[in-house]
């Protein structure tokens, strides 16, 4: 829809987005999520776990999120804040390269008659493990620009969700939590947020 707006509207949106970034304020109305439960095939309809929540946000909200995500990712990459051994969720990187790196490491050890051990950790609902307060502390420690800090804080706070089923909808639910709930509002910045939050799991 936004691709078809006239040039004048794009200019107004640009001014609006720049003002939001300068003020560090993410509009409250853009943080309201419409959730539609979609029934999973072959699951009992009376079980709440049988439904997959589909979250819908306004187009302008998602566009602004992409701008924030782009600036955050650019800052992270320019300052080499993510270890070179991190291949997932990064442009021009592939998990195939990670596999090649592991094979090379094993082969090198084998040639030296050494054994290679590997521990694999699988985080279920990885985004939900991101501690917001800890994330903000880490962003400050990494010297992320203040305007990004403020707009991210505003973005994460005061979010609401409304569940819609057919013609019925719930009252707005406040999403107060100390942890990042990607299921409720999966933004484009999710990969960057996850990488920054968990990058200390891998030595630099």
JSON list of C-alpha atoms in Angstrom, two decimals:
[
{"chain": "A", "resi": 1, "resn": "UNK", "atom": "CA", "xyz": [0.00, 0.00, 0.00]},
{"chain": "A", "resi": 2, "resn": "UNK", "atom": "CA", "xyz": [2.74, 2.49, 0.94]},
{"chain": "A", "resi": 3, "resn": "UNK", "atom": "CA", "xyz": [4.50, 1.86, -2.38]},
{"chain": "A", "resi": 4, "resn": "UNK", "atom": "CA", "xyz": [1.62, 3.51, -4.19]},
{"chain": "A", "resi": 5, "resn": "UNK", "atom": "CA", "xyz": [1.37, 6.72, -2.16]},
{"chain": "A", "resi": 6, "resn": "UNK", "atom": "CA", "xyz": [2.20, 10.02, -3.90]},
{"chain": "A", "resi": 7, "resn": "UNK", "atom": "CA", "xyz": [5.54, 11.77, -3.49]},
{"chain": "A", "resi": 8, "resn": "UNK", "atom": "CA", "xyz": [4.00, 14.39, -1.21]},
{"chain": "A", "resi": 9, "resn": "UNK", "atom": "CA", "xyz": [2.89, 11.69, 1.23]},
{"chain": "A", "resi": 10, "resn": "UNK", "atom": "CA", "xyz": [6.37, 10.15, 1.20]},
{"chain": "A", "resi": 11, "resn": "UNK", "atom": "CA", "xyz": [7.84, 13.53, 2.10]},
{"chain": "A", "resi": 12, "resn": "UNK", "atom": "CA", "xyz": [5.44, 13.86, 5.05]},
{"chain": "A", "resi": 13, "resn": "UNK", "atom": "CA", "xyz": [6.25, 10.33, 6.21]},
{"chain": "A", "resi": 14, "resn": "UNK", "atom": "CA", "xyz": [9.97, 11.09, 6.01]},
{"chain": "A", "resi": 15, "resn": "UNK", "atom": "CA", "xyz": [9.52, 14.19, 8.18]},
{"chain": "A", "resi": 16, "resn": "UNK", "atom": "CA", "xyz": [7.39, 12.21, 10.63]},
{"chain": "A", "resi": 17, "resn": "UNK", "atom": "CA", "xyz": [9.90, 9.34, 10.90]},
{"chain": "A", "resi": 18, "resn": "UNK", "atom": "CA", "xyz": [12.83, 11.74, 11.36]},
{"chain": "A", "resi": 19, "resn": "UNK", "atom": "CA", "xyz": [10.94, 13.53, 14.13]},
{"chain": "A", "resi": 20, "resn": "UNK", "atom": "CA", "xyz": [10.16, 10.24, 15.86]},
{"chain": "A", "resi": 21, "resn": "UNK", "atom": "CA", "xyz": [13.83, 9.23, 15.77]},
{"chain": "A", "resi": 22, "resn": "UNK", "atom": "CA", "xyz": [14.93, 12.62, 17.06]},
{"chain": "A", "resi": 23, "resn": "UNK", "atom": "CA", "xyz": [12.39, 12.61, 19.91]},
{"chain": "A", "resi": 24, "resn": "UNK", "atom": "CA", "xyz": [12.93, 8.94, 20.74]},
{"chain": "A", "resi": 25, "resn": "UNK", "atom": "CA", "xyz": [9.18, 8.38, 20.88]},
{"chain": "A", "resi": 26, "resn": "UNK", "atom": "CA", "xyz": [7.38, 5.50, 19.16]},
{"chain": "A", "resi": 27, "resn": "UNK", "atom": "CA", "xyz": [3.67, 6.38, 18.69]},
{"chain": "A", "resi": 28, "resn": "UNK", "atom": "CA", "xyz": [1.41, 4.43, 21.04]},
{"chain": "A", "resi": 29, "resn": "UNK", "atom": "CA", "xyz": [-1.19, 3.72, 18.35]},
{"chain": "A", "resi": 30, "resn": "UNK", "atom": "CA", "xyz": [1.50, 1.98, 16.28]},
{"chain": "A", "resi": 31, "resn": "UNK", "atom": "CA", "xyz": [2.23, -0.39, 19.15]},
{"chain": "A", "resi": 32, "resn": "UNK", "atom": "CA", "xyz": [-1.28, -1.88, 19.17]},
{"chain": "A", "resi": 33, "resn": "UNK", "atom": "CA", "xyz": [-1.24, -5.40, 17.76]},
{"chain": "A", "resi": 34, "resn": "UNK", "atom": "CA", "xyz": [-4.22, -7.17, 16.24]},
{"chain": "A", "resi": 35, "resn": "UNK", "atom": "CA", "xyz": [-3.92, -10.90, 16.93]},
{"chain": "A", "resi": 36, "resn": "UNK", "atom": "CA", "xyz": [-5.87, -13.48, 14.91]},
{"chain": "A", "resi": 37, "resn": "UNK", "atom": "CA", "xyz": [-5.68, -17.09, 16.20]},
{"chain": "A", "resi": 38, "resn": "UNK", "atom": "CA", "xyz": [-5.31, -19.57, 13.33]},
{"chain": "A", "resi": 39, "resn": "UNK", "atom": "CA", "xyz": [-6.22, -23.17, 14.07]},
{"chain": "A", "resi": 40, "resn": "UNK", "atom": "CA", "xyz": [-3.44, -25.71, 13.50]},
{"chain": "A", "resi": 41, "resn": "UNK", "atom": "CA", "xyz": [-4.41, -28.71, 11.34]},
{"chain": "A", "resi": 42, "resn": "UNK", "atom": "CA", "xyz": [-5.38, -31.89, 13.18]},
{"chain": "A", "resi": 43, "resn": "UNK", "atom": "CA", "xyz": [-5.34, -30.19, 16.57]},
{"chain": "A", "resi": 44, "resn": "UNK", "atom": "CA", "xyz": [-8.26, -30.19, 19.06]},
{"chain": "A", "resi": 45, "resn": "UNK", "atom": "CA", "xyz": [-10.16, -26.89, 18.67]},
{"chain": "A", "resi": 46, "resn": "UNK", "atom": "CA", "xyz": [-10.87, -26.70, 22.42]},
{"chain": "A", "resi": 47, "resn": "UNK", "atom": "CA", "xyz": [-7.15, -26.53, 23.30]},
{"chain": "A", "resi": 48, "resn": "UNK", "atom": "CA", "xyz": [-5.67, -23.00, 23.32]},
{"chain": "A", "resi": 49, "resn": "UNK", "atom": "CA", "xyz": [-2.31, -24.48, 22.23]},
{"chain": "A", "resi": 50, "resn": "UNK", "atom": "CA", "xyz": [-3.97, -25.62, 19.01]},
{"chain": "A", "resi": 51, "resn": "UNK", "atom": "CA", "xyz": [-3.94, -22.08, 17.65]},
{"chain": "A", "resi": 52, "resn": "UNK", "atom": "CA", "xyz": [-1.10, -20.09, 16.10]},
{"chain": "A", "resi": 53, "resn": "UNK", "atom": "CA", "xyz": [-1.32, -16.34, 16.86]},
{"chain": "A", "resi": 54, "resn": "UNK", "atom": "CA", "xyz": [-0.94, -14.19, 13.76]},
{"chain": "A", "resi": 55, "resn": "UNK", "atom": "CA", "xyz": [-0.01, -10.63, 14.72]},
{"chain": "A", "resi": 56, "resn": "UNK", "atom": "CA", "xyz": [-0.94, -7.69, 12.50]},
{"chain": "A", "resi": 57, "resn": "UNK", "atom": "CA", "xyz": [0.49, -4.17, 12.77]},
{"chain": "A", "resi": 58, "resn": "UNK", "atom": "CA", "xyz": [-0.06, -1.04, 10.72]},
{"chain": "A", "resi": 59, "resn": "UNK", "atom": "CA", "xyz": [2.05, -0.61, 7.58]},
{"chain": "A", "resi": 60, "resn": "UNK", "atom": "CA", "xyz": [3.58, 2.64, 8.83]},
{"chain": "A", "resi": 61, "resn": "UNK", "atom": "CA", "xyz": [4.58, 0.95, 12.09]},
{"chain": "A", "resi": 62, "resn": "UNK", "atom": "CA", "xyz": [6.32, -1.89, 10.24]},
{"chain": "A", "resi": 63, "resn": "UNK", "atom": "CA", "xyz": [8.08, 0.56, 7.94]},
{"chain": "A", "resi": 64, "resn": "UNK", "atom": "CA", "xyz": [9.44, 2.54, 10.89]},
{"chain": "A", "resi": 65, "resn": "UNK", "atom": "CA", "xyz": [10.52, -0.72, 12.55]},
{"chain": "A", "resi": 66, "resn": "UNK", "atom": "CA", "xyz": [12.50, -1.60, 9.43]},
{"chain": "A", "resi": 67, "resn": "UNK", "atom": "CA", "xyz": [14.25, 1.76, 9.53]},
{"chain": "A", "resi": 68, "resn": "UNK", "atom": "CA", "xyz": [15.17, 1.24, 13.19]},
{"chain": "A", "resi": 69, "resn": "UNK", "atom": "CA", "xyz": [16.31, -2.32, 12.48]},
{"chain": "A", "resi": 70, "resn": "UNK", "atom": "CA", "xyz": [18.44, -1.13, 9.54]},
{"chain": "A", "resi": 71, "resn": "UNK", "atom": "CA", "xyz": [20.17, 1.54, 11.63]},
{"chain": "A", "resi": 72, "resn": "UNK", "atom": "CA", "xyz": [20.75, -0.84, 14.52]},
{"chain": "A", "resi": 73, "resn": "UNK", "atom": "CA", "xyz": [22.16, -3.54, 12.23]},
{"chain": "A", "resi": 74, "resn": "UNK", "atom": "CA", "xyz": [24.41, -1.02, 10.46]},
{"chain": "A", "resi": 75, "resn": "UNK", "atom": "CA", "xyz": [25.82, 0.20, 13.78]},
{"chain": "A", "resi": 76, "resn": "UNK", "atom": "CA", "xyz": [26.41, -3.37, 14.97]},
{"chain": "A", "resi": 77, "resn": "UNK", "atom": "CA", "xyz": [28.17, -4.39, 11.75]},
{"chain": "A", "resi": 78, "resn": "UNK", "atom": "CA", "xyz": [30.29, -1.25, 11.41]},
{"chain": "A", "resi": 79, "resn": "UNK", "atom": "CA", "xyz": [31.57, -1.65, 14.96]},
{"chain": "A", "resi": 80, "resn": "UNK", "atom": "CA", "xyz": [32.08, -5.43, 14.67]},
{"chain": "A", "resi": 81, "resn": "UNK", "atom": "CA", "xyz": [29.93, -6.12, 17.74]},
{"chain": "A", "resi": 82, "resn": "UNK", "atom": "CA", "xyz": [28.87, -9.59, 16.60]},
{"chain": "A", "resi": 83, "resn": "UNK", "atom": "CA", "xyz": [31.51, -12.37, 16.66]},
{"chain": "A", "resi": 84, "resn": "UNK", "atom": "CA", "xyz": [32.75, -13.61, 13.29]},
{"chain": "A", "resi": 85, "resn": "UNK", "atom": "CA", "xyz": [31.65, -17.08, 14.35]},
{"chain": "A", "resi": 86, "resn": "UNK", "atom": "CA", "xyz": [27.98, -15.97, 14.24]},
{"chain": "A", "resi": 87, "resn": "UNK", "atom": "CA", "xyz": [26.52, -16.97, 10.88]},
{"chain": "A", "resi": 88, "resn": "UNK", "atom": "CA", "xyz": [22.75, -17.07, 11.43]},
{"chain": "A", "resi": 89, "resn": "UNK", "atom": "CA", "xyz": [20.57, -13.97, 10.87]},
{"chain": "A", "resi": 90, "resn": "UNK", "atom": "CA", "xyz": [23.37, -12.11, 9.08]},
{"chain": "A", "resi": 91, "resn": "UNK", "atom": "CA", "xyz": [23.60, -10.90, 5.49]},
{"chain": "A", "resi": 92, "resn": "UNK", "atom": "CA", "xyz": [26.21, -12.60, 3.31]},
{"chain": "A", "resi": 93, "resn": "UNK", "atom": "CA", "xyz": [26.51, -15.33, 5.92]},
{"chain": "A", "resi": 94, "resn": "UNK", "atom": "CA", "xyz": [25.07, -18.80, 5.80]},
{"chain": "A", "resi": 95, "resn": "UNK", "atom": "CA", "xyz": [24.80, -21.74, 8.17]},
{"chain": "A", "resi": 96, "resn": "UNK", "atom": "CA", "xyz": [26.43, -23.73, 5.36]},
{"chain": "A", "resi": 97, "resn": "UNK", "atom": "CA", "xyz": [29.60, -21.72, 5.99]},
{"chain": "A", "resi": 98, "resn": "UNK", "atom": "CA", "xyz": [29.35, -22.62, 9.67]},
{"chain": "A", "resi": 99, "resn": "UNK", "atom": "CA", "xyz": [29.14, -26.31, 8.77]},
{"chain": "A", "resi": 100, "resn": "UNK", "atom": "CA", "xyz": [32.19, -25.94, 6.51]},
{"chain": "A", "resi": 101, "resn": "UNK", "atom": "CA", "xyz": [34.05, -24.25, 9.39]},
{"chain": "A", "resi": 102, "resn": "UNK", "atom": "CA", "xyz": [33.18, -27.12, 11.74]},
{"chain": "A", "resi": 103, "resn": "UNK", "atom": "CA", "xyz": [34.25, -29.76, 9.21]},
{"chain": "A", "resi": 104, "resn": "UNK", "atom": "CA", "xyz": [37.53, -27.91, 8.67]},
{"chain": "A", "resi": 105, "resn": "UNK", "atom": "CA", "xyz": [38.11, -27.76, 12.44]},
{"chain": "A", "resi": 106, "resn": "UNK", "atom": "CA", "xyz": [37.39, -31.49, 12.85]},
{"chain": "A", "resi": 107, "resn": "UNK", "atom": "CA", "xyz": [39.60, -32.39, 9.88]},
{"chain": "A", "resi": 108, "resn": "UNK", "atom": "CA", "xyz": [42.45, -30.29, 11.22]},
{"chain": "A", "resi": 109, "resn": "UNK", "atom": "CA", "xyz": [42.20, -31.99, 14.60]},
{"chain": "A", "resi": 110, "resn": "UNK", "atom": "CA", "xyz": [42.01, -35.43, 12.99]},
{"chain": "A", "resi": 111, "resn": "UNK", "atom": "CA", "xyz": [45.21, -34.76, 11.05]},
{"chain": "A", "resi": 112, "resn": "UNK", "atom": "CA", "xyz": [46.88, -33.89, 14.35]},
{"chain": "A", "resi": 113, "resn": "UNK", "atom": "CA", "xyz": [45.42, -37.06, 15.91]},
{"chain": "A", "resi": 114, "resn": "UNK", "atom": "CA", "xyz": [43.26, -35.06, 18.24]},
{"chain": "A", "resi": 115, "resn": "UNK", "atom": "CA", "xyz": [39.63, -35.58, 19.25]},
{"chain": "A", "resi": 116, "resn": "UNK", "atom": "CA", "xyz": [37.00, -32.92, 18.66]},
{"chain": "A", "resi": 117, "resn": "UNK", "atom": "CA", "xyz": [34.00, -32.43, 20.92]},
{"chain": "A", "resi": 118, "resn": "UNK", "atom": "CA", "xyz": [30.95, -30.28, 20.25]},
{"chain": "A", "resi": 119, "resn": "UNK", "atom": "CA", "xyz": [28.15, -29.04, 22.51]},
{"chain": "A", "resi": 120, "resn": "UNK", "atom": "CA", "xyz": [24.90, -28.02, 20.79]},
{"chain": "A", "resi": 121, "resn": "UNK", "atom": "CA", "xyz": [22.40, -25.70, 22.48]},
{"chain": "A", "resi": 122, "resn": "UNK", "atom": "CA", "xyz": [18.88, -25.27, 21.14]},
{"chain": "A", "resi": 123, "resn": "UNK", "atom": "CA", "xyz": [16.89, -22.37, 22.60]},
{"chain": "A", "resi": 124, "resn": "UNK", "atom": "CA", "xyz": [13.15, -22.98, 22.39]},
{"chain": "A", "resi": 125, "resn": "UNK", "atom": "CA", "xyz": [11.32, -19.75, 21.52]},
{"chain": "A", "resi": 126, "resn": "UNK", "atom": "CA", "xyz": [14.66, -17.97, 21.44]},
{"chain": "A", "resi": 127, "resn": "UNK", "atom": "CA", "xyz": [13.21, -14.46, 21.09]},
{"chain": "A", "resi": 128, "resn": "UNK", "atom": "CA", "xyz": [11.19, -14.96, 24.28]},
{"chain": "A", "resi": 129, "resn": "UNK", "atom": "CA", "xyz": [14.44, -15.49, 26.21]},
{"chain": "A", "resi": 130, "resn": "UNK", "atom": "CA", "xyz": [15.60, -11.92, 25.58]},
{"chain": "A", "resi": 131, "resn": "UNK", "atom": "CA", "xyz": [15.58, -10.01, 28.89]},
{"chain": "A", "resi": 132, "resn": "UNK", "atom": "CA", "xyz": [14.59, -6.43, 28.03]},
{"chain": "A", "resi": 133, "resn": "UNK", "atom": "CA", "xyz": [16.37, -4.73, 30.95]},
{"chain": "A", "resi": 134, "resn": "UNK", "atom": "CA", "xyz": [19.52, -6.72, 30.22]},
{"chain": "A", "resi": 135, "resn": "UNK", "atom": "CA", "xyz": [19.22, -5.89, 26.52]},
{"chain": "A", "resi": 136, "resn": "UNK", "atom": "CA", "xyz": [19.02, -2.14, 27.25]},
{"chain": "A", "resi": 137, "resn": "UNK", "atom": "CA", "xyz": [22.02, -2.39, 29.58]},
{"chain": "A", "resi": 138, "resn": "UNK", "atom": "CA", "xyz": [23.98, -4.17, 26.86]},
{"chain": "A", "resi": 139, "resn": "UNK", "atom": "CA", "xyz": [23.00, -1.55, 24.25]},
{"chain": "A", "resi": 140, "resn": "UNK", "atom": "CA", "xyz": [24.27, 1.18, 26.58]},
{"chain": "A", "resi": 141, "resn": "UNK", "atom": "CA", "xyz": [27.47, -0.79, 27.20]},
{"chain": "A", "resi": 142, "resn": "UNK", "atom": "CA", "xyz": [27.98, -1.15, 23.44]},
{"chain": "A", "resi": 143, "resn": "UNK", "atom": "CA", "xyz": [27.60, 2.64, 23.09]},
{"chain": "A", "resi": 144, "resn": "UNK", "atom": "CA", "xyz": [24.62, 2.43, 20.75]},
{"chain": "A", "resi": 145, "resn": "UNK", "atom": "CA", "xyz": [23.60, 6.00, 19.76]},
{"chain": "A", "resi": 146, "resn": "UNK", "atom": "CA", "xyz": [21.26, 7.59, 22.30]},
{"chain": "A", "resi": 147, "resn": "UNK", "atom": "CA", "xyz": [18.49, 8.29, 19.81]},
{"chain": "A", "resi": 148, "resn": "UNK", "atom": "CA", "xyz": [18.33, 4.55, 18.99]},
{"chain": "A", "resi": 149, "resn": "UNK", "atom": "CA", "xyz": [18.28, 3.66, 22.68]},
{"chain": "A", "resi": 150, "resn": "UNK", "atom": "CA", "xyz": [15.38, 5.99, 23.42]},
{"chain": "A", "resi": 151, "resn": "UNK", "atom": "CA", "xyz": [13.29, 4.97, 20.43]},
{"chain": "A", "resi": 152, "resn": "UNK", "atom": "CA", "xyz": [13.89, 1.25, 21.16]},
{"chain": "A", "resi": 153, "resn": "UNK", "atom": "CA", "xyz": [12.88, 1.76, 24.78]},
{"chain": "A", "resi": 154, "resn": "UNK", "atom": "CA", "xyz": [9.74, 3.58, 23.67]},
{"chain": "A", "resi": 155, "resn": "UNK", "atom": "CA", "xyz": [9.09, 0.85, 21.11]},
{"chain": "A", "resi": 156, "resn": "UNK", "atom": "CA", "xyz": [9.30, -1.95, 23.70]},
{"chain": "A", "resi": 157, "resn": "UNK", "atom": "CA", "xyz": [7.21, -0.23, 26.37]},
{"chain": "A", "resi": 158, "resn": "UNK", "atom": "CA", "xyz": [3.44, 0.17, 26.51]},
{"chain": "A", "resi": 159, "resn": "UNK", "atom": "CA", "xyz": [2.51, -2.35, 23.85]},
{"chain": "A", "resi": 160, "resn": "UNK", "atom": "CA", "xyz": [-1.03, -3.70, 23.68]},
{"chain": "A", "resi": 161, "resn": "UNK", "atom": "CA", "xyz": [-2.67, -6.61, 21.94]},
{"chain": "A", "resi": 162, "resn": "UNK", "atom": "CA", "xyz": [-6.29, -7.28, 20.93]},
{"chain": "A", "resi": 163, "resn": "UNK", "atom": "CA", "xyz": [-7.47, -10.76, 19.98]},
{"chain": "A", "resi": 164, "resn": "UNK", "atom": "CA", "xyz": [-9.95, -10.94, 17.09]},
{"chain": "A", "resi": 165, "resn": "UNK", "atom": "CA", "xyz": [-12.13, -14.00, 16.43]},
{"chain": "A", "resi": 166, "resn": "UNK", "atom": "CA", "xyz": [-14.65, -13.57, 13.63]},
{"chain": "A", "resi": 167, "resn": "UNK", "atom": "CA", "xyz": [-16.68, -10.46, 14.56]},
{"chain": "A", "resi": 168, "resn": "UNK", "atom": "CA", "xyz": [-15.64, -10.54, 18.22]},
{"chain": "A", "resi": 169, "resn": "UNK", "atom": "CA", "xyz": [-12.62, -8.88, 19.76]},
{"chain": "A", "resi": 170, "resn": "UNK", "atom": "CA", "xyz": [-11.16, -8.77, 23.24]},
{"chain": "A", "resi": 171, "resn": "UNK", "atom": "CA", "xyz": [-10.41, -5.71, 25.29]},
{"chain": "A", "resi": 172, "resn": "UNK", "atom": "CA", "xyz": [-6.83, -4.46, 24.76]},
{"chain": "A", "resi": 173, "resn": "UNK", "atom": "CA", "xyz": [-4.32, -6.54, 26.72]},
{"chain": "A", "resi": 174, "resn": "UNK", "atom": "CA", "xyz": [-1.25, -4.80, 28.10]},
{"chain": "A", "resi": 175, "resn": "UNK", "atom": "CA", "xyz": [1.91, -6.69, 27.19]},
{"chain": "A", "resi": 176, "resn": "UNK", "atom": "CA", "xyz": [3.90, -5.84, 30.30]},
{"chain": "A", "resi": 177, "resn": "UNK", "atom": "CA", "xyz": [6.80, -8.26, 30.58]},
{"chain": "A", "resi": 178, "resn": "UNK", "atom": "CA", "xyz": [10.48, -8.29, 31.46]},
{"chain": "A", "resi": 179, "resn": "UNK", "atom": "CA", "xyz": [11.06, -10.47, 28.43]},
{"chain": "A", "resi": 180, "resn": "UNK", "atom": "CA", "xyz": [10.78, -9.82, 24.73]},
{"chain": "A", "resi": 181, "resn": "UNK", "atom": "CA", "xyz": [7.64, -11.49, 23.38]},
{"chain": "A", "resi": 182, "resn": "UNK", "atom": "CA", "xyz": [8.27, -11.91, 19.67]},
{"chain": "A", "resi": 183, "resn": "UNK", "atom": "CA", "xyz": [5.06, -13.91, 19.21]},
{"chain": "A", "resi": 184, "resn": "UNK", "atom": "CA", "xyz": [3.05, -10.86, 20.19]},
{"chain": "A", "resi": 185, "resn": "UNK", "atom": "CA", "xyz": [4.88, -8.43, 17.92]},
{"chain": "A", "resi": 186, "resn": "UNK", "atom": "CA", "xyz": [7.56, -9.98, 15.69]},
{"chain": "A", "resi": 187, "resn": "UNK", "atom": "CA", "xyz": [9.43, -6.91, 14.41]},
{"chain": "A", "resi": 188, "resn": "UNK", "atom": "CA", "xyz": [12.12, -6.75, 11.70]},
{"chain": "A", "resi": 189, "resn": "UNK", "atom": "CA", "xyz": [14.58, -5.83, 14.46]},
{"chain": "A", "resi": 190, "resn": "UNK", "atom": "CA", "xyz": [14.10, -9.25, 16.13]},
{"chain": "A", "resi": 191, "resn": "UNK", "atom": "CA", "xyz": [17.25, -10.87, 14.63]},
{"chain": "A", "resi": 192, "resn": "UNK", "atom": "CA", "xyz": [19.45, -7.90, 15.60]},
{"chain": "A", "resi": 193, "resn": "UNK", "atom": "CA", "xyz": [17.97, -7.82, 19.09]},
{"chain": "A", "resi": 194, "resn": "UNK", "atom": "CA", "xyz": [18.52, -11.57, 19.52]},
{"chain": "A", "resi": 195, "resn": "UNK", "atom": "CA", "xyz": [22.13, -11.40, 18.30]},
{"chain": "A", "resi": 196, "resn": "UNK", "atom": "CA", "xyz": [22.99, -8.45, 20.55]},
{"chain": "A", "resi": 197, "resn": "UNK", "atom": "CA", "xyz": [21.34, -10.06, 23.55]},
{"chain": "A", "resi": 198, "resn": "UNK", "atom": "CA", "xyz": [23.08, -13.42, 23.17]},
{"chain": "A", "resi": 199, "resn": "UNK", "atom": "CA", "xyz": [26.41, -12.44, 21.61]},
{"chain": "A", "resi": 200, "resn": "UNK", "atom": "CA", "xyz": [28.26, -12.99, 24.90]},
{"chain": "A", "resi": 201, "resn": "UNK", "atom": "CA", "xyz": [27.48, -16.70, 24.57]},
{"chain": "A", "resi": 202, "resn": "UNK", "atom": "CA", "xyz": [30.23, -16.80, 21.95]},
{"chain": "A", "resi": 203, "resn": "UNK", "atom": "CA", "xyz": [33.74, -15.52, 22.74]},
{"chain": "A", "resi": 204, "resn": "UNK", "atom": "CA", "xyz": [34.89, -12.55, 20.63]}
]
